[in-house]
């Protein structure tokens, strides 16, 4: 399946509103309009970033973590779990959350392990960044919040996590929105060399493979993140305030260990935990995703990402691929919150 025609733009105001301030935020991004989308694409130039933030954080024990998360919308609303990537944080969804909340959804945006207010419960727990561990974290959070089934939406590490939950635990995933599509990987596949230009895009992965890279990231994590933001979203004119809101999340005491382990594990340079071996074997087989799904791609994504035609076959259920035009880069929910929120609503209604 490829890029299907989007029949019409869903009117998000059909669902329950949760307050005038939230409604005003939604109206600002034009979500309540009725303009029809073009086949397989939507135009939405990159937002420079707003001053939006979350009023307060919640904390809950979930699995091996005490998770810090933001919540918006009515408690009885259909749950949506928004998952960020590296080097970003929950503020990628600061403008998405009120749009979905105004449409009646219960929105949960957690800090991943190693970010923001999320902490390990024990100093003895391995600081493990492998893909299966992050997926189990998402399930543990849903269990702790007594959420049986949710729509999962994310980008970068968050998209991979959402993909894994949809593939291995479809009974927990009502619908899926994944930026850059099918990102489930295997260390065997990652061991295969790429063309030189493709390898160049992964320069930081090889930098992190060295002790110099670990020390460099520890010392310069803010400057490093800002460089990645610029390279991954070359047309996104984010301001210093928008960056600093997210950069605080990198001060987490486990952040460097999680990031370094994530990339070293991918290359087979660090071991994971034996308890995830069975899950990783299943993921290495590239399981199809039968959950209703929408994949998104910004037309100016400067980060390494697969071609949509290469992964369309991995989505076995109802599926659309959308290109978000207008110079939108890797951090799609923050750069184009309306397009991301619309995809969540549309996938939920598949």
XYZ file of C-alpha atoms in Angstrom:
350
model
C 0.000 0.000 0.000
C 1.221 3.513 -0.776
C 0.020 7.061 -0.348
C -3.775 6.925 -0.279
C -5.919 9.923 -1.001
C -7.119 11.623 2.157
C -10.867 12.037 1.547
C -11.386 15.063 3.757
C -9.938 16.926 6.671
C -11.458 15.758 9.939
C -13.170 18.433 11.996
C -11.475 18.042 15.365
C -14.088 20.240 17.018
C -16.582 17.388 16.705
C -15.274 16.033 19.984
C -15.685 17.545 23.407
C -13.911 20.865 24.070
C -12.081 21.212 27.340
C -11.796 24.956 27.737
C -11.606 28.255 25.923
C -7.829 28.543 26.217
C -7.293 25.133 24.665
C -9.786 25.884 21.916
C -7.980 29.114 21.101
C -4.726 27.205 20.774
C -6.342 24.741 18.400
C -7.874 27.512 16.344
C -4.470 29.166 16.053
C -3.215 26.175 14.096
C -6.296 25.945 11.879
C -7.298 22.436 12.921
C -10.954 23.357 13.022
C -10.990 24.278 9.332
C -12.572 22.165 6.633
C -10.034 22.519 3.829
C -9.487 19.269 1.959
C -6.026 17.733 2.001
C -4.203 17.015 -1.210
C -3.655 13.366 -2.157
C -0.966 11.894 0.051
C 0.354 15.213 1.278
C -0.399 18.182 3.469
C 1.196 21.606 3.386
C 2.316 23.096 6.672
C 5.508 25.100 6.907
C 7.754 24.611 9.931
C 6.589 26.448 13.018
C 9.340 28.539 14.634
C 8.282 27.101 17.965
C 5.955 28.703 20.464
C 6.231 29.491 24.145
C 3.805 26.670 24.873
C 4.743 24.399 27.725
C 3.023 21.952 30.033
C 1.459 23.339 33.188
C 2.805 20.616 35.422
C 4.305 17.164 35.367
C 3.047 13.984 36.964
C 5.192 11.139 38.302
C 4.318 7.468 38.483
C 6.220 4.244 39.133
C 6.094 2.078 36.016
C 8.269 -0.986 35.578
C 11.893 -0.119 36.408
C 11.215 3.627 36.203
C 9.568 6.487 37.966
C 8.201 8.207 34.873
C 7.720 11.929 34.514
C 4.898 12.742 32.128
C 2.572 15.508 31.036
C -1.146 14.938 30.678
C -3.861 16.931 28.929
C -7.525 16.434 28.094
C -10.403 14.720 29.875
C -9.589 11.696 32.026
C -12.335 9.700 30.279
C -11.087 10.564 26.810
C -9.630 8.043 24.377
C -5.951 7.753 25.387
C -3.111 8.880 23.130
C 0.516 8.199 24.055
C 2.970 10.676 22.483
C 6.578 9.467 22.340
C 9.542 11.739 21.670
C 12.965 10.975 20.244
C 16.624 11.995 20.553
C 17.739 14.689 21.112
C 14.303 16.077 21.889
C 11.782 15.822 24.709
C 8.095 16.114 25.522
C 8.017 19.744 24.342
C 7.967 18.401 20.805
C 4.284 17.840 21.637
C 3.594 21.086 23.519
C 1.415 22.371 20.658
C 0.067 18.948 19.652
C -1.295 18.091 23.101
C -3.807 20.969 23.380
C -5.071 20.271 19.868
C -5.832 16.682 20.796
C -7.127 17.623 24.230
C -9.572 20.048 22.643
C -10.820 17.154 20.535
C -11.589 15.122 23.648
C -8.522 12.900 23.858
C -6.638 12.012 27.011
C -3.067 12.868 26.034
C -0.024 11.373 27.791
C 3.480 12.604 26.898
C 6.170 10.801 28.933
C 9.863 11.498 29.198
C 11.703 8.436 27.910
C 14.260 6.740 30.120
C 17.258 9.053 30.451
C 15.285 12.243 29.835
C 13.750 14.961 31.980
C 11.974 13.903 35.158
C 12.094 10.151 34.472
C 14.375 8.237 36.854
C 15.367 4.634 37.428
C 13.964 3.203 40.648
C 17.192 1.350 41.404
C 20.835 2.293 40.983
C 21.431 -1.374 40.160
C 19.303 -1.383 36.994
C 21.296 -1.432 33.789
C 21.160 1.876 31.922
C 19.929 0.143 28.807
C 18.905 2.012 25.648
C 18.044 -0.951 23.422
C 14.807 -0.785 21.450
C 12.967 -3.551 23.292
C 13.597 -1.908 26.670
C 11.969 1.345 25.554
C 8.950 -0.526 24.199
C 8.515 -2.385 27.480
C 8.717 1.000 29.248
C 5.746 2.212 27.194
C 3.702 -0.842 28.125
C 4.649 -0.491 31.793
C 3.471 3.129 31.759
C 0.162 2.124 30.187
C -0.245 -0.548 32.859
C 0.547 1.905 35.646
C -2.007 4.370 34.264
C -4.543 1.545 33.788
C -4.713 2.186 30.048
C -5.646 -1.028 28.273
C -5.367 0.293 24.736
C -4.131 3.571 23.264
C -3.247 5.293 20.049
C 0.542 5.556 19.936
C 2.239 8.365 18.032
C 5.866 9.375 17.861
C 8.997 10.270 15.961
C 12.614 9.098 16.029
C 13.108 6.822 19.069
C 9.434 7.378 19.866
C 8.305 6.200 16.434
C 10.402 3.053 16.770
C 8.917 2.400 20.205
C 5.381 2.891 18.904
C 6.111 0.616 15.931
C 7.321 -2.134 18.253
C 4.270 -1.976 20.495
C 1.995 -2.073 17.455
C 3.876 -5.022 15.965
C 4.315 -7.193 19.060
C 1.333 -6.168 21.205
C -1.402 -5.121 18.753
C -4.031 -5.645 21.442
C -2.557 -2.615 23.256
C -2.392 -0.301 20.231
C -5.620 1.043 18.736
C -3.882 3.066 16.028
C -0.387 4.199 15.115
C 1.191 7.413 13.837
C 4.849 7.011 12.985
C 7.131 9.680 11.555
C 9.521 8.091 9.031
C 7.500 4.916 9.026
C 8.772 1.476 9.949
C 11.842 1.892 12.153
C 12.101 -1.517 13.806
C 15.668 -2.718 13.384
C 18.023 -5.559 14.092
C 21.697 -5.649 14.925
C 22.290 -8.092 12.094
C 20.919 -5.630 9.578
C 22.812 -2.780 11.230
C 26.077 -4.684 10.768
C 25.804 -4.467 6.988
C 27.797 -1.604 5.445
C 25.980 1.157 3.597
C 27.022 3.342 0.702
C 29.533 6.015 1.795
C 27.038 8.882 1.581
C 24.585 6.955 3.753
C 27.316 6.133 6.274
C 28.196 9.817 6.466
C 24.681 10.606 7.712
C 25.303 8.356 10.711
C 28.508 10.136 11.763
C 27.320 10.613 15.347
C 26.640 6.895 15.722
C 30.304 6.169 15.052
C 31.398 9.087 17.244
C 29.408 7.602 20.112
C 31.126 4.270 19.550
C 34.344 5.775 20.932
C 35.245 6.849 24.446
C 36.124 10.250 22.992
C 32.542 10.456 21.700
C 31.051 9.536 25.050
C 33.171 12.142 26.815
C 32.394 14.705 24.132
C 28.670 14.180 24.454
C 28.887 14.349 28.240
C 30.735 17.660 28.052
C 28.854 19.269 25.151
C 25.393 17.726 25.222
C 23.549 21.039 24.664
C 25.725 22.131 21.751
C 25.558 18.622 20.332
C 21.762 18.571 20.497
C 21.499 21.999 18.904
C 23.711 20.839 16.036
C 21.489 17.797 15.473
C 18.383 19.997 15.506
C 19.887 22.165 12.780
C 21.071 19.269 10.639
C 17.878 17.255 11.020
C 15.574 20.233 10.361
C 17.557 22.608 8.133
C 14.597 24.907 7.433
C 13.255 25.079 10.992
C 13.962 28.502 12.511
C 13.589 27.483 16.149
C 14.522 30.105 18.726
C 16.738 29.821 21.796
C 13.778 29.647 24.164
C 12.289 26.680 22.305
C 15.618 24.875 22.395
C 16.252 25.554 26.081
C 12.860 24.172 27.093
C 13.930 20.829 25.656
C 17.633 21.031 26.532
C 16.841 20.875 30.240
C 15.726 17.273 29.684
C 19.294 16.316 28.775
C 20.487 17.155 32.299
C 18.980 13.851 33.457
C 21.745 11.922 35.286
C 21.239 8.862 33.091
C 20.902 10.679 29.778
C 24.410 10.161 28.431
C 24.528 6.501 29.469
C 21.195 5.772 27.753
C 22.089 7.597 24.529
C 25.531 6.019 24.243
C 24.188 2.537 24.974
C 21.376 2.969 22.437
C 23.765 3.638 19.561
C 26.470 1.202 20.648
C 23.871 -1.555 21.048
C 22.644 -0.976 17.496
C 26.167 -1.579 16.165
C 26.730 -4.657 18.308
C 29.327 -2.849 20.415
C 27.369 -3.155 23.673
C 25.205 -5.944 25.002
C 21.614 -5.580 26.065
C 19.815 -7.492 28.799
C 19.098 -11.195 28.418
C 15.473 -10.693 29.427
C 14.884 -8.892 26.123
C 16.548 -11.519 23.916
C 13.262 -13.146 22.916
C 11.724 -9.816 21.956
C 14.771 -8.836 19.942
C 14.637 -12.125 18.042
C 11.052 -11.386 17.077
C 11.932 -7.829 16.063
C 14.868 -9.026 13.976
C 12.345 -10.912 11.827
C 10.764 -7.547 10.840
C 7.202 -8.302 12.000
C 4.415 -6.655 10.013
C 2.144 -4.100 11.653
C -1.564 -4.829 11.268
C -2.717 -1.914 13.443
C -4.336 0.945 11.475
C -1.497 3.347 10.755
C -0.520 6.653 9.234
C 3.122 7.348 8.501
C 4.389 10.882 8.070
C 7.456 12.448 6.505
C 8.530 16.055 6.389
C 9.710 17.191 2.973
C 12.899 18.655 4.489
C 13.946 15.875 6.867
C 17.723 16.111 7.128
C 18.103 13.077 9.401
C 18.735 9.557 8.098
C 15.377 8.007 7.237
C 14.081 5.230 4.987
C 12.233 5.830 1.751
C 8.477 5.416 2.205
C 8.287 2.950 -0.664
C 10.645 0.623 1.170
C 8.399 0.148 4.200
C 4.826 0.464 2.915
C 4.565 -3.319 2.677
C 5.262 -3.617 6.400
C 1.860 -2.103 7.222
C -0.701 -4.851 6.724
C -3.759 -2.995 8.032
C -5.458 0.182 6.850
C -2.639 2.517 5.986
C -1.789 5.947 4.615
C 1.477 7.746 4.038
C 1.502 11.536 4.146
C 4.198 13.984 3.161
C 4.123 17.209 5.143
C 5.335 19.950 2.849
C 6.650 23.431 3.474
C 10.192 22.786 4.700
C 9.250 20.479 7.598
C 12.124 18.511 9.058
C 12.749 15.661 11.470
C 10.972 17.023 14.551
C 7.647 16.931 12.731
C 5.231 17.290 15.681
C 6.910 20.469 16.884
C 7.438 21.890 13.410
C 3.965 21.020 12.129
C 1.686 20.312 15.119
C -1.524 20.597 13.117
C -0.488 17.939 10.602
C 0.657 15.613 13.385
C -2.518 16.074 15.443
C -4.674 15.569 12.354
C -2.899 12.288 11.638
C -3.601 11.065 15.188
C -7.316 11.821 14.839
C -7.526 10.277 11.378
C -5.670 7.110 12.405
C -7.901 6.778 15.451
C -10.951 6.883 13.171
C -9.696 4.276 10.691
